[in-house]
C-alpha cells in the first residue's frame, strides 16, 4: 500500500474541499445536487480535521 505524506494528503483534501465549496458558491449543480455537494463539503471538512489531528497526535503535540 502506498503511503502519502501529511502535506500531500492535506493539500489533496484541501484542494478537493475548495472545489466542492466553489461549486456550491457558484450554484453549479450540473454534476451533483446541492444536497450532495453540501454532504461532500461536510465530509471533506471532517477528513481535513481528522488528518490534522492525526498528524498532531503522531508528532506529539
Coordinates of N, CA and C in Angstrom, one line a residue, residues 1-3 5-6 10 12 14 16-17 26 29 35 37 41 45-47 50 52-54 59-60:
X1 N 0.8 -1.2 0.0 CA 0.0 0.0 0.0 C 0.9 1.2 0.0
X2 N 0.6 2.2 -0.9 CA 1.3 3.4 -1.0 C 0.9 4.4 0.1
X3 N 1.9 4.9 0.8 CA 1.6 5.9 1.9 C 1.9 7.3 1.5
X5 N 2.6 11.3 2.3 CA 3.0 12.1 3.5 C 1.9 13.1 3.9
X6 N 2.0 13.7 5.0 CA 1.0 14.5 5.6 C 0.6 15.7 4.6
X10 N -2.9 16.5 3.1 CA -3.6 17.8 3.5 C -3.9 18.6 2.2
X12 N -4.3 17.6 -0.9 CA -5.3 16.9 -1.7 C -6.7 17.2 -1.1
X14 N -7.6 19.6 1.0 CA -7.9 21.0 0.9 C -8.4 21.4 -0.5
X16 N -9.7 19.5 -2.8 CA -11.0 18.9 -3.1 C -12.1 19.7 -2.4
X17 N -11.8 20.0 -1.1 CA -12.8 20.8 -0.4 C -13.1 22.2 -1.1
X26 N -21.0 28.9 -6.6 CA -21.4 29.2 -7.9 C -22.7 28.7 -8.3
X29 N -24.7 22.9 -10.1 CA -25.3 21.7 -9.7 C -25.5 20.7 -11.0
X35 N -27.6 19.2 -2.3 CA -27.5 18.4 -1.1 C -26.3 17.5 -1.1
X37 N -23.5 18.1 -2.8 CA -22.3 19.0 -2.6 C -22.1 19.4 -1.2
X41 N -19.0 18.5 1.1 CA -18.2 19.5 1.8 C -18.0 19.2 3.3
X45 N -14.5 18.4 5.1 CA -14.1 19.2 6.3 C -13.7 18.3 7.4
X46 N -14.5 17.2 7.5 CA -14.2 16.2 8.6 C -12.9 15.5 8.3
X47 N -12.7 15.0 7.1 CA -11.4 14.4 6.7 C -10.2 15.3 7.0
X50 N -9.6 15.4 10.7 CA -9.1 14.2 11.2 C -7.6 14.0 10.8
X52 N -5.5 16.4 10.2 CA -4.7 17.3 11.0 C -4.5 16.8 12.4
X53 N -5.6 16.3 13.0 CA -5.5 15.7 14.4 C -4.5 14.5 14.4
X54 N -4.6 13.7 13.4 CA -3.7 12.5 13.3 C -2.3 12.9 13.2
X59 N 3.0 13.4 16.0 CA 4.1 14.2 16.2 C 4.2 14.7 17.7
X60 N 3.3 14.2 18.5 CA 3.4 14.5 19.9 C 3.0 15.9 20.4

